[in-house]
Coordinates of N, CA and C in Angstrom, one line a residue:
X559 N 0.8 -1.2 0.0 CA 0.0 0.0 0.0 C 0.9 1.2 0.0
X560 N 0.4 2.3 -0.6 CA 1.1 3.5 -0.7 C 0.4 4.6 0.0
X561 N 0.9 5.0 1.2 CA 0.2 6.0 2.0 C 0.9 7.3 2.0
X562 N 0.3 8.4 1.6 CA 0.9 9.7 1.6 C 0.0 10.7 2.2
X563 N 0.7 11.7 2.8 CA -0.1 12.8 3.4 C 0.5 14.1 2.8
X564 N -0.1 14.7 1.7 CA 0.5 15.8 1.1 C 0.3 17.1 1.9
X565 N 1.3 18.0 1.8 CA 1.2 19.3 2.4 C 1.4 20.4 1.3
X566 N 1.2 21.6 1.7 CA 1.0 22.6 0.6 C 2.2 23.4 0.3
X567 N 3.4 23.1 0.7 CA 4.6 23.8 0.4 C 5.6 23.0 -0.4
X568 N 6.1 23.6 -1.4 CA 7.1 22.9 -2.2 C 8.5 22.9 -1.5
X569 N 9.4 22.0 -1.8 CA 10.7 22.0 -1.2 C 11.7 21.5 -2.3
X570 N 13.0 21.4 -1.9 CA 14.0 20.9 -2.8 C 14.0 19.4 -2.9
X571 N 13.2 18.7 -2.0 CA 13.2 17.3 -2.1 C 12.2 16.9 -3.2
X572 N 12.6 15.9 -4.0 CA 11.8 15.5 -5.2 C 10.8 14.5 -4.8
X573 N 9.5 14.8 -4.9 CA 8.4 13.8 -4.5 C 8.2 12.7 -5.5
X574 N 9.1 11.8 -5.6 CA 9.1 10.8 -6.7 C 7.9 10.0 -6.8
X575 N 7.4 9.6 -5.6 CA 6.2 8.7 -5.6 C 5.0 9.5 -6.1
X576 N 4.9 10.8 -5.7 CA 3.8 11.6 -6.2 C 3.9 11.7 -7.7
X577 N 5.1 12.0 -8.2 CA 5.3 12.2 -9.7 C 4.9 10.9 -10.4
X578 N 5.3 9.8 -9.8 CA 5.0 8.5 -10.4 C 3.5 8.3 -10.5
X579 N 2.8 8.6 -9.4 CA 1.3 8.4 -9.4 C 0.7 9.4 -10.4
X580 N 1.1 10.6 -10.4 CA 0.6 11.6 -11.4 C 0.7 11.1 -12.8
X581 N 1.9 10.5 -13.1 CA 2.2 10.0 -14.4 C 1.3 8.8 -14.7
X582 N 1.1 8.0 -13.7 CA 0.3 6.8 -13.9 C -1.2 7.2 -14.2
X583 N -1.7 8.3 -13.5 CA -3.0 8.7 -13.7 C -3.2 9.3 -15.1
X584 N -2.1 10.1 -15.5 CA -2.2 10.7 -16.8 C -2.2 9.6 -17.9
X585 N -1.3 8.6 -17.6 CA -1.3 7.5 -18.6 C -2.6 6.8 -18.7
X586 N -3.2 6.6 -17.6 CA -4.5 5.9 -17.5 C -5.6 6.7 -18.3
X587 N -5.6 8.0 -18.1 CA -6.5 8.9 -18.8 C -6.3 8.8 -20.3
X588 N -5.0 8.8 -20.6 CA -4.6 8.7 -22.1 C -5.2 7.4 -22.7
X589 N -5.1 6.3 -22.0 CA -5.6 5.1 -22.5 C -7.1 5.1 -22.7
X590 N -7.8 5.8 -21.8 CA -9.2 5.9 -21.9 C -9.7 6.7 -23.1
X591 N -8.9 7.7 -23.4 CA -9.4 8.6 -24.5 C -8.8 8.3 -25.8
X592 N -7.7 7.5 -25.8 CA -7.1 7.2 -27.1 C -7.9 6.2 -27.9
X593 N -7.8 6.2 -29.2 CA -8.5 5.3 -30.1 C -7.6 4.0 -30.2
X594 N -8.1 2.9 -29.8 CA -7.3 1.7 -29.8 C -7.6 0.9 -31.1
X595 N -6.5 0.2 -31.6 CA -6.6 -0.7 -32.7 C -7.2 -2.0 -32.2
X596 N -7.6 -2.9 -33.1 CA -8.3 -4.2 -32.7 C -7.3 -5.0 -31.8
X597 N -6.0 -5.0 -32.1 CA -5.1 -5.8 -31.4 C -4.8 -5.2 -30.0
X598 N -4.7 -3.8 -30.0 CA -4.5 -3.1 -28.8 C -5.6 -3.2 -27.8
X599 N -6.8 -3.3 -28.3 CA -8.0 -3.4 -27.4 C -8.0 -4.7 -26.6
X600 N -7.3 -5.7 -27.1 CA -7.3 -7.0 -26.4 C -6.2 -7.1 -25.4
X601 N -5.3 -6.1 -25.3 CA -4.2 -6.1 -24.3 C -4.7 -5.8 -22.9
X602 N -4.4 -6.7 -22.0 CA -4.8 -6.4 -20.6 C -4.0 -5.3 -20.0
X603 N -4.7 -4.2 -19.5 CA -3.9 -3.1 -18.9 C -3.2 -3.5 -17.7
X604 N -2.0 -2.9 -17.5 CA -1.1 -3.2 -16.4 C -1.5 -2.4 -15.2
X605 N -1.4 -3.0 -14.0 CA -1.7 -2.2 -12.8 C -0.6 -1.3 -12.5
X606 N -0.9 -0.1 -11.9 CA 0.1 0.8 -11.5 C 0.3 0.7 -10.0
X607 N 1.5 0.1 -9.6 CA 1.7 -0.2 -8.2 C 2.9 0.6 -7.7
X608 N 2.8 1.2 -6.5 CA 3.9 1.8 -5.8 C 4.4 0.9 -4.7
X609 N 5.7 0.6 -4.8 CA 6.3 -0.3 -3.8 C 7.2 0.5 -2.8
X610 N 7.0 0.3 -1.5 CA 7.8 1.0 -0.6 C 8.5 0.0 0.4
X611 N 9.6 0.4 1.0 CA 10.4 -0.5 1.8 C 11.1 0.3 2.9
X612 N 10.8 -0.1 4.1 CA 11.4 0.6 5.3 C 12.6 -0.2 5.7
X613 N 13.7 0.6 5.7 CA 15.0 0.0 6.1 C 15.2 0.0 7.6
X614 N 14.7 -1.1 8.3 CA 14.7 -1.1 9.7 C 14.5 -2.6 10.1
X615 N 14.9 -2.9 11.4 CA 14.7 -4.2 11.9 C 13.3 -4.3 12.6
X616 N 12.7 -5.5 12.6 CA 11.4 -5.7 13.2 C 11.4 -6.6 14.4
X617 N 10.6 -6.3 15.4 CA 10.5 -7.1 16.5 C 10.0 -8.5 16.1
X618 N 10.3 -9.5 17.0 CA 9.8 -10.9 16.8 C 10.5 -11.5 15.6
X619 N 11.7 -11.0 15.2 CA 12.5 -11.6 14.2 C 13.9 -12.0 14.8
X620 N 14.4 -13.2 14.5 CA 13.8 -14.3 13.8 C 12.9 -15.2 14.7
X621 N 12.7 -14.8 16.0 CA 11.9 -15.6 16.9 C 10.8 -14.7 17.5
X622 N 9.7 -15.3 17.9 CA 8.6 -14.6 18.4 C 8.9 -13.8 19.6
X623 N 9.8 -14.3 20.5 CA 10.1 -13.7 21.8 C 11.2 -12.6 21.6
X624 N 11.7 -12.5 20.4 CA 12.8 -11.5 20.1 C 12.3 -10.1 20.0
X625 N 12.5 -9.3 21.0 CA 12.0 -7.9 21.1 C 13.1 -6.8 21.1
X626 N 14.4 -7.3 21.1 CA 15.5 -6.4 21.2 C 15.6 -5.4 20.0
X627 N 15.0 -5.8 18.9 CA 15.1 -4.8 17.7 C 14.4 -3.5 18.0
X628 N 13.4 -3.5 18.9 CA 12.7 -2.3 19.3 C 13.7 -1.2 19.7
X629 N 14.9 -1.7 20.3 CA 15.9 -0.8 20.8 C 17.0 -0.5 19.8
X630 N 17.0 -1.3 18.7 CA 18.1 -1.2 17.7 C 17.5 -1.2 16.3
X631 N 16.6 -0.4 16.0 CA 15.8 -0.4 14.8 C 16.7 -0.3 13.5
X632 N 17.8 0.5 13.7 CA 18.7 0.7 12.5 C 19.9 -0.2 12.4
X633 N 20.0 -1.2 13.3 CA 21.2 -2.1 13.3 C 20.9 -3.3 12.4
X634 N 20.8 -3.0 11.1 CA 20.4 -4.0 10.1 C 21.4 -5.2 10.1
X635 N 20.9 -6.4 10.1 CA 21.8 -7.6 10.0 C 22.1 -7.8 8.5
X636 N 23.0 -8.7 8.2 CA 23.5 -8.9 6.8 C 22.3 -9.4 5.9
X637 N 21.5 -10.3 6.5 CA 20.4 -10.9 5.7 C 19.4 -9.8 5.2
X638 N 19.2 -8.8 6.1 CA 18.3 -7.7 5.8 C 18.9 -6.8 4.7
X639 N 20.1 -6.6 4.8 CA 20.8 -5.7 3.8 C 20.9 -6.4 2.5
X640 N 21.1 -7.7 2.5 CA 21.2 -8.5 1.2 C 19.8 -8.5 0.6
X641 N 18.8 -8.7 1.4 CA 17.4 -8.7 0.9 C 17.0 -7.4 0.2
X642 N 17.4 -6.3 0.9 CA 17.0 -4.9 0.5 C 17.7 -4.7 -0.9
X643 N 19.0 -5.0 -1.0 CA 19.7 -4.8 -2.3 C 19.1 -5.7 -3.4
X644 N 18.8 -6.9 -3.1 CA 18.3 -7.8 -4.1 C 16.9 -7.3 -4.6
X645 N 16.1 -6.8 -3.7 CA 14.8 -6.3 -4.1 C 15.0 -5.1 -5.1
X646 N 16.0 -4.3 -4.8 CA 16.2 -3.1 -5.7 C 16.7 -3.6 -7.0
X647 N 17.6 -4.6 -7.1 CA 18.1 -5.1 -8.3 C 17.0 -5.8 -9.2
X648 N 16.1 -6.6 -8.5 CA 15.0 -7.2 -9.2 C 14.1 -6.1 -9.8
X649 N 13.7 -5.1 -9.0 CA 12.8 -4.1 -9.5 C 13.4 -3.3 -10.6
X650 N 14.7 -3.0 -10.6 CA 15.4 -2.3 -11.6 C 15.4 -3.2 -12.9
X651 N 15.6 -4.5 -12.8 CA 15.7 -5.3 -14.0 C 14.3 -5.4 -14.7
X652 N 13.2 -5.1 -13.9 CA 11.9 -5.1 -14.5 C 11.4 -3.7 -14.8
X653 N 12.3 -2.7 -14.8 CA 11.9 -1.3 -15.0 C 11.0 -0.8 -13.9
X654 N 11.2 -1.3 -12.7 CA 10.4 -0.8 -11.6 C 11.2 0.0 -10.6
X655 N 10.5 0.6 -9.7 CA 11.2 1.5 -8.7 C 10.6 1.2 -7.3
X656 N 11.5 1.1 -6.3 CA 11.1 0.9 -4.9 C 11.4 2.2 -4.2
X657 N 10.5 2.7 -3.4 CA 10.8 3.9 -2.6 C 11.2 3.4 -1.2
X658 N 12.5 3.6 -0.9 CA 13.0 3.1 0.4 C 12.9 4.3 1.4
X659 N 12.8 3.9 2.7 CA 12.8 4.9 3.8 C 13.8 4.4 4.8
X660 N 14.8 5.2 5.1 CA 16.0 4.8 5.9 C 15.9 5.4 7.3
X661 N 16.1 4.5 8.3 CA 16.3 4.9 9.7 C 17.7 5.4 9.8
X662 N 18.0 6.5 10.4 CA 19.3 7.1 10.4 C 20.4 6.3 10.9
X663 N 20.1 5.5 12.0 CA 21.2 4.7 12.6 C 21.8 3.7 11.7
X664 N 21.1 3.4 10.6 CA 21.6 2.5 9.6 C 23.0 3.0 9.1
X665 N 23.0 4.4 9.0 CA 24.2 5.0 8.4 C 25.4 5.0 9.4
X666 N 25.2 4.5 10.6 CA 26.4 4.4 11.5 C 27.2 3.1 11.2
X667 N 26.7 2.2 10.4 CA 27.4 1.0 10.1 C 28.6 1.3 9.2
X668 N 29.6 0.5 9.4 CA 30.8 0.7 8.6 C 30.7 0.6 7.1
X669 N 30.0 -0.4 6.7 CA 29.8 -0.7 5.2 C 28.4 -0.4 4.8
X670 N 28.2 0.7 4.0 CA 26.9 1.0 3.5 C 26.9 1.0 2.0
X671 N 27.8 0.3 1.4 CA 27.9 0.2 -0.1 C 26.6 -0.3 -0.7
X672 N 26.0 -1.3 0.0 CA 24.8 -1.8 -0.5 C 23.7 -0.7 -0.7
X673 N 23.7 0.2 0.3 CA 22.7 1.3 0.2 C 23.0 2.3 -0.9
X674 N 24.3 2.6 -1.0 CA 24.8 3.4 -2.1 C 24.4 2.8 -3.5
X675 N 24.5 1.5 -3.6 CA 24.2 0.8 -4.8 C 22.7 1.0 -5.1
X676 N 21.8 0.9 -4.1 CA 20.4 1.1 -4.2 C 20.1 2.5 -4.8
X677 N 20.8 3.5 -4.2 CA 20.6 4.8 -4.7 C 21.1 5.0 -6.1
X678 N 22.2 4.4 -6.4 CA 22.7 4.5 -7.8 C 21.8 3.8 -8.8
X679 N 21.1 2.8 -8.4 CA 20.2 2.2 -9.3 C 18.9 3.0 -9.6
X680 N 18.8 4.1 -8.9 CA 17.7 5.1 -9.1 C 16.6 5.0 -8.2
X681 N 16.7 4.2 -7.1 CA 15.6 4.1 -6.2 C 15.6 5.2 -5.2
X682 N 14.6 6.0 -5.0 CA 14.6 7.1 -4.0 C 14.7 6.5 -2.6
X683 N 15.3 7.3 -1.7 CA 15.4 7.0 -0.3 C 15.0 8.1 0.5
X684 N 14.0 7.9 1.4 CA 13.4 8.9 2.2 C 13.9 8.8 3.7
X685 N 13.5 9.8 4.4 CA 13.9 10.0 5.9 C 12.9 9.2 6.7
X686 N 13.3 8.4 7.6 CA 12.4 7.6 8.5 C 12.8 7.8 9.9
X687 N 13.3 9.0 10.2 CA 13.9 9.4 11.6 C 15.1 8.6 11.9
X688 N 15.8 9.1 12.9 CA 17.1 8.5 13.2 C 16.9 7.2 14.1
X689 N 16.0 7.3 15.1 CA 15.9 6.1 16.0 C 14.5 5.4 15.8
X690 N 13.8 5.8 14.8 CA 12.4 5.2 14.6 C 11.5 5.7 15.7
X691 N 11.5 7.0 15.8 CA 10.7 7.6 16.9 C 9.2 7.8 16.5
X692 N 8.4 7.8 17.6 CA 7.0 8.0 17.4 C 6.7 9.5 17.4
X693 N 6.4 10.0 16.2 CA 6.3 11.5 16.0 C 5.0 12.0 16.7
X694 N 4.1 11.1 17.0 CA 2.9 11.6 17.7 C 3.0 11.7 19.2
X695 N 4.1 11.2 19.7 CA 4.4 11.2 21.2 C 4.4 12.6 21.7
X696 N 3.9 12.9 22.9 CA 4.0 14.2 23.5 C 4.8 14.2 24.8
X697 N 5.3 13.0 25.1 CA 6.2 12.9 26.3 C 7.5 12.3 25.7
X698 N 8.7 12.9 26.1 CA 10.0 12.5 25.5 C 10.3 11.1 25.6
X699 N 10.0 10.5 26.8 CA 10.4 9.1 27.0 C 9.5 8.1 26.2
X700 N 8.4 8.6 25.7 CA 7.5 7.8 24.9 C 7.8 7.9 23.4
X701 N 8.9 8.6 23.0 CA 9.2 8.7 21.6 C 9.8 7.4 21.1
X702 N 10.5 6.7 22.0 CA 11.2 5.4 21.5 C 11.5 4.6 22.7
X703 N 11.4 3.2 22.5 CA 11.8 2.3 23.6 C 13.2 2.5 24.1
X704 N 14.1 2.9 23.2 CA 15.5 3.1 23.6 C 15.6 4.1 24.6
X705 N 14.8 5.2 24.6 CA 14.9 6.3 25.5 C 14.3 5.9 26.9
X706 N 13.4 4.9 26.9 CA 12.8 4.5 28.1 C 13.9 3.7 28.9
X707 N 14.7 2.9 28.2 CA 15.7 2.1 28.8 C 17.0 3.0 29.2
X708 N 17.2 4.0 28.3 CA 18.4 4.9 28.5 C 18.0 6.3 28.5
X709 N 17.2 6.8 29.5 CA 16.7 8.1 29.5 C 17.7 9.2 29.4
X710 N 18.9 9.0 29.8 CA 19.9 10.0 29.8 C 20.2 10.5 28.3
X711 N 19.9 9.6 27.4 CA 20.1 10.0 25.9 C 19.2 11.2 25.5
X712 N 18.1 11.4 26.3 CA 17.2 12.5 26.0 C 17.8 13.9 26.3
X713 N 18.7 13.9 27.2 CA 19.4 15.1 27.6 C 18.5 16.3 28.0
X714 N 17.4 16.0 28.6 CA 16.4 17.0 29.0 C 15.6 17.6 27.9
X715 N 15.6 17.0 26.7 CA 14.9 17.6 25.6 C 13.4 17.3 25.8
X716 N 12.5 18.1 25.2 CA 11.1 17.9 25.1 C 10.8 16.9 24.0
X717 N 9.6 16.4 23.9 CA 9.3 15.5 22.8 C 9.5 16.1 21.5
X718 N 9.0 17.4 21.4 CA 9.2 18.1 20.1 C 10.6 18.2 19.7
X719 N 11.5 18.5 20.7 CA 12.9 18.6 20.4 C 13.6 17.3 20.0
X720 N 13.1 16.2 20.6 CA 13.6 14.9 20.3 C 13.3 14.5 18.9
X721 N 12.0 14.7 18.5 CA 11.5 14.4 17.2 C 12.2 15.2 16.1
X722 N 12.3 16.5 16.4 CA 12.9 17.4 15.4 C 14.4 17.0 15.1
X723 N 15.1 16.7 16.2 CA 16.5 16.4 16.1 C 16.6 15.0 15.3
X724 N 15.7 14.1 15.6 CA 15.8 12.8 14.9 C 15.6 12.9 13.4
X725 N 14.7 13.8 13.0 CA 14.5 14.1 11.6 C 15.7 14.8 11.0
X726 N 16.2 15.8 11.7 CA 17.2 16.7 11.2 C 18.6 15.9 11.0
X727 N 18.9 15.1 12.0 CA 20.2 14.4 11.9 C 20.2 13.3 10.9
X728 N 19.0 12.7 10.6 CA 18.9 11.7 9.6 C 19.1 12.4 8.2
X729 N 18.6 13.5 8.0 CA 18.8 14.3 6.8 C 20.3 14.6 6.6
X730 N 21.0 15.0 7.7 CA 22.4 15.3 7.6 C 23.2 14.0 7.4
X731 N 22.8 12.9 8.0 CA 23.6 11.7 7.8 C 23.5 11.2 6.4
X732 N 22.3 11.4 5.8 CA 22.1 10.9 4.4 C 23.0 11.8 3.5
X733 N 23.0 13.1 3.8 CA 23.9 14.0 2.9 C 25.3 13.6 3.0
X734 N 25.8 13.3 4.3 CA 27.2 13.1 4.5 C 27.7 11.7 4.0
X735 N 26.9 10.7 4.2 CA 27.3 9.3 3.9 C 26.8 8.8 2.6
X736 N 25.7 9.3 2.1 CA 25.1 8.9 0.8 C 25.2 9.9 -0.3
X737 N 25.6 11.2 0.1 CA 25.6 12.3 -0.8 C 24.3 12.5 -1.5
X738 N 23.2 12.3 -0.8 CA 21.9 12.6 -1.3 C 21.1 13.3 -0.2
X739 N 20.0 14.0 -0.7 CA 19.1 14.5 0.3 C 17.9 13.6 0.3
X740 N 17.2 13.5 1.5 CA 16.1 12.6 1.6 C 15.0 12.9 0.6
X741 N 14.4 11.8 0.0 CA 13.3 11.9 -0.9 C 12.0 11.6 -0.2
X742 N 11.5 12.6 0.5 CA 10.3 12.4 1.3 C 10.5 11.9 2.7
X743 N 9.4 11.9 3.4 CA 9.5 11.5 4.8 C 8.4 10.5 5.1
X744 N 8.7 9.5 5.9 CA 7.7 8.5 6.4 C 7.8 8.5 7.9
X745 N 6.6 8.6 8.5 CA 6.5 8.4 10.0 C 6.7 7.0 10.4
X746 N 7.5 6.7 11.4 CA 7.5 5.3 11.9 C 6.2 5.0 12.5
X747 N 5.6 3.9 12.0 CA 4.2 3.6 12.3 C 3.3 4.5 11.5
X748 N 2.0 4.2 11.5 CA 1.0 5.0 10.8 C -0.2 5.3 11.7
X749 N -1.0 6.2 11.2 CA -2.2 6.6 11.9 C -3.4 6.7 10.9
X750 N -4.6 6.3 11.4 CA -5.7 6.4 10.5 C -6.1 7.9 10.3
X751 N -5.6 8.8 11.1 CA -5.9 10.2 10.9 C -4.7 11.0 10.3
X752 N -3.6 10.2 10.0 CA -2.4 10.8 9.5 C -1.9 12.0 10.4
X753 N -1.6 13.1 9.8 CA -1.2 14.3 10.6 C -2.3 15.3 10.6
X754 N -3.6 14.9 10.3 CA -4.7 15.9 10.2 C -4.9 16.8 11.4
X755 N -4.7 16.2 12.6 CA -5.0 17.0 13.8 C -3.7 17.4 14.5
X756 N -2.6 17.4 13.8 CA -1.3 17.8 14.3 C -0.6 18.8 13.5
X757 N -1.2 20.0 13.5 CA -0.6 21.1 12.7 C 0.8 21.4 13.1
X758 N 1.2 21.2 14.4 CA 2.5 21.4 14.9 C 3.5 20.5 14.1
X759 N 3.1 19.2 13.9 CA 4.0 18.3 13.2 C 4.1 18.7 11.7
X760 N 3.0 19.1 11.1 CA 3.0 19.6 9.7 C 4.0 20.7 9.6
X761 N 3.9 21.7 10.5 CA 4.8 22.9 10.4 C 6.3 22.5 10.6
X762 N 6.5 21.5 11.5 CA 7.9 21.0 11.8 C 8.5 20.4 10.5
X763 N 7.7 19.6 9.9 CA 8.2 18.9 8.7 C 8.4 19.8 7.5
X764 N 7.5 20.8 7.4 CA 7.7 21.8 6.4 C 9.0 22.6 6.6
X765 N 9.2 22.9 7.9 CA 10.4 23.6 8.2 C 11.7 22.8 8.0
X766 N 11.6 21.5 8.0 CA 12.7 20.6 7.8 C 12.8 20.3 6.3
X767 N 12.0 20.9 5.4 CA 12.1 20.7 4.0 C 11.3 19.7 3.3
X768 N 10.3 19.2 4.0 CA 9.4 18.1 3.4 C 8.0 18.7 3.1
X769 N 7.6 18.5 1.8 CA 6.3 19.0 1.4 C 5.3 17.9 1.4
X770 N 5.7 16.7 1.6 CA 4.7 15.6 1.7 C 5.2 14.5 2.7
X771 N 4.3 13.8 3.2 CA 4.6 12.8 4.3 C 3.8 11.5 4.0
X772 N 4.5 10.4 4.2 CA 3.8 9.1 4.1 C 3.5 8.7 5.6
X773 N 2.2 8.8 6.0 CA 1.8 8.6 7.4 C 0.5 8.0 7.6
X774 N -0.3 7.9 6.6 CA -1.7 7.4 6.9 C -1.9 5.9 6.7
X775 N -2.4 5.3 7.7 CA -2.8 3.9 7.6 C -4.3 3.8 8.0
X776 N -5.2 3.7 7.0 CA -6.6 3.7 7.3 C -7.0 2.4 8.0
X777 N -8.0 2.6 8.8 CA -8.6 1.4 9.5 C -9.2 0.4 8.6
X778 N -9.0 -0.9 8.9 CA -9.6 -2.0 8.1 C -9.8 -3.2 9.0
X779 N -10.6 -4.1 8.6 CA -10.8 -5.3 9.4 C -9.6 -6.2 9.2
X780 N -9.4 -7.1 10.2 CA -8.3 -8.1 10.1 C -8.7 -9.4 10.8
X781 N -8.0 -10.4 10.4 CA -8.4 -11.7 10.9 C -7.6 -12.1 12.1
X782 N -8.0 -13.0 13.0 CA -7.2 -13.4 14.1 C -5.9 -14.1 13.7
X783 N -4.9 -14.1 14.6 CA -3.6 -14.8 14.3 C -3.8 -16.2 13.8
X784 N -3.0 -16.6 12.8 CA -3.0 -17.9 12.2 C -4.3 -18.3 11.5
X785 N -5.1 -17.2 11.1 CA -6.3 -17.5 10.4 C -6.3 -16.8 9.0
X786 N -6.7 -17.5 8.0 CA -6.7 -17.0 6.7 C -7.8 -15.9 6.6
X787 N -7.4 -14.7 6.0 CA -8.4 -13.6 5.9 C -9.5 -14.1 4.9
X788 N -10.8 -13.8 5.2 CA -11.9 -14.1 4.4 C -12.2 -13.0 3.4
X789 N -13.3 -13.2 2.6 CA -13.6 -12.2 1.6 C -13.9 -10.8 2.2
X790 N -14.6 -10.8 3.3 CA -14.9 -9.5 4.0 C -13.7 -8.8 4.4
X791 N -12.7 -9.5 4.8 CA -11.4 -8.8 5.2 C -10.8 -8.2 4.0
X792 N -10.7 -8.9 2.9 CA -10.1 -8.4 1.7 C -10.9 -7.2 1.2
X793 N -12.2 -7.2 1.3 CA -13.0 -6.1 0.8 C -12.8 -4.9 1.7
X794 N -12.6 -5.1 3.0 CA -12.3 -4.0 4.0 C -11.0 -3.4 3.6
X795 N -10.0 -4.2 3.3 CA -8.7 -3.6 2.9 C -8.8 -2.8 1.6
X796 N -9.5 -3.3 0.6 CA -9.7 -2.6 -0.6 C -10.4 -1.3 -0.4
X797 N -11.4 -1.3 0.5 CA -12.1 0.0 0.8 C -11.2 1.0 1.5
X798 N -10.3 0.5 2.4 CA -9.4 1.3 3.1 C -8.4 1.9 2.2
X799 N -8.0 1.2 1.1 CA -7.0 1.7 0.2 C -7.4 3.0 -0.5
X800 N -8.7 3.2 -0.7 CA -9.2 4.4 -1.3 C -8.9 5.6 -0.4
X801 N -9.0 5.4 0.9 CA -8.7 6.5 1.8 C -7.2 6.8 1.9
X802 N -6.4 5.9 1.4 CA -4.9 6.1 1.5 C -4.3 6.7 0.3
X803 N -5.0 7.1 -0.7 CA -4.4 7.6 -1.9 C -4.0 9.1 -1.7
X804 N -2.9 9.5 -2.3 CA -2.4 10.8 -2.1 C -3.3 11.9 -2.8

């Protein structure tokens, strides 16, 4: 699913996913209005799909009880890096694009050649905060599990200051280690209301140079664990998708 929350100010960051979707819409309209030949009319139209990929570690991997990644979201293991690069190579070989979102701590690792290769292949990379912080948090210690275990890292900062710094230093890390500026911003986690009721966050992100944000995850039905989703679940997801379009 491709979730975006557009804002009203342009910036120097290129909104590649938005451009892609605009092109896709234009192309679709062109198909509808163009006169098709007999052979062309039998061609099945191709779906326009936006693929995104968050560069972070996930809890309960590789074992259900494994929760340590909550404290080390950017400490990617080799398997994850290999998978990320392979996905980019496969997409490129099929003339596709994946929009990656990078947790800043990834860039502390000694070898990031795999990520540079992803960028050189033409896949955009966005800002996903430095520590995978909860941008909706209003208390500093609730911005990230890491800060609950090591509160001295907060240095007396407010939640607003923690979030702003997390965004800003990720942008700087990408410039210094990848020689690129972030292509968009994605909030760690999503919300069914996106940033609609958080004008303060909208202004913060605009000030940091971002004119659009991927943040909305609309509500939908889901099945219990270890249960195949039924038709109603799929229909709920399809309906939710409409709310998630940019």
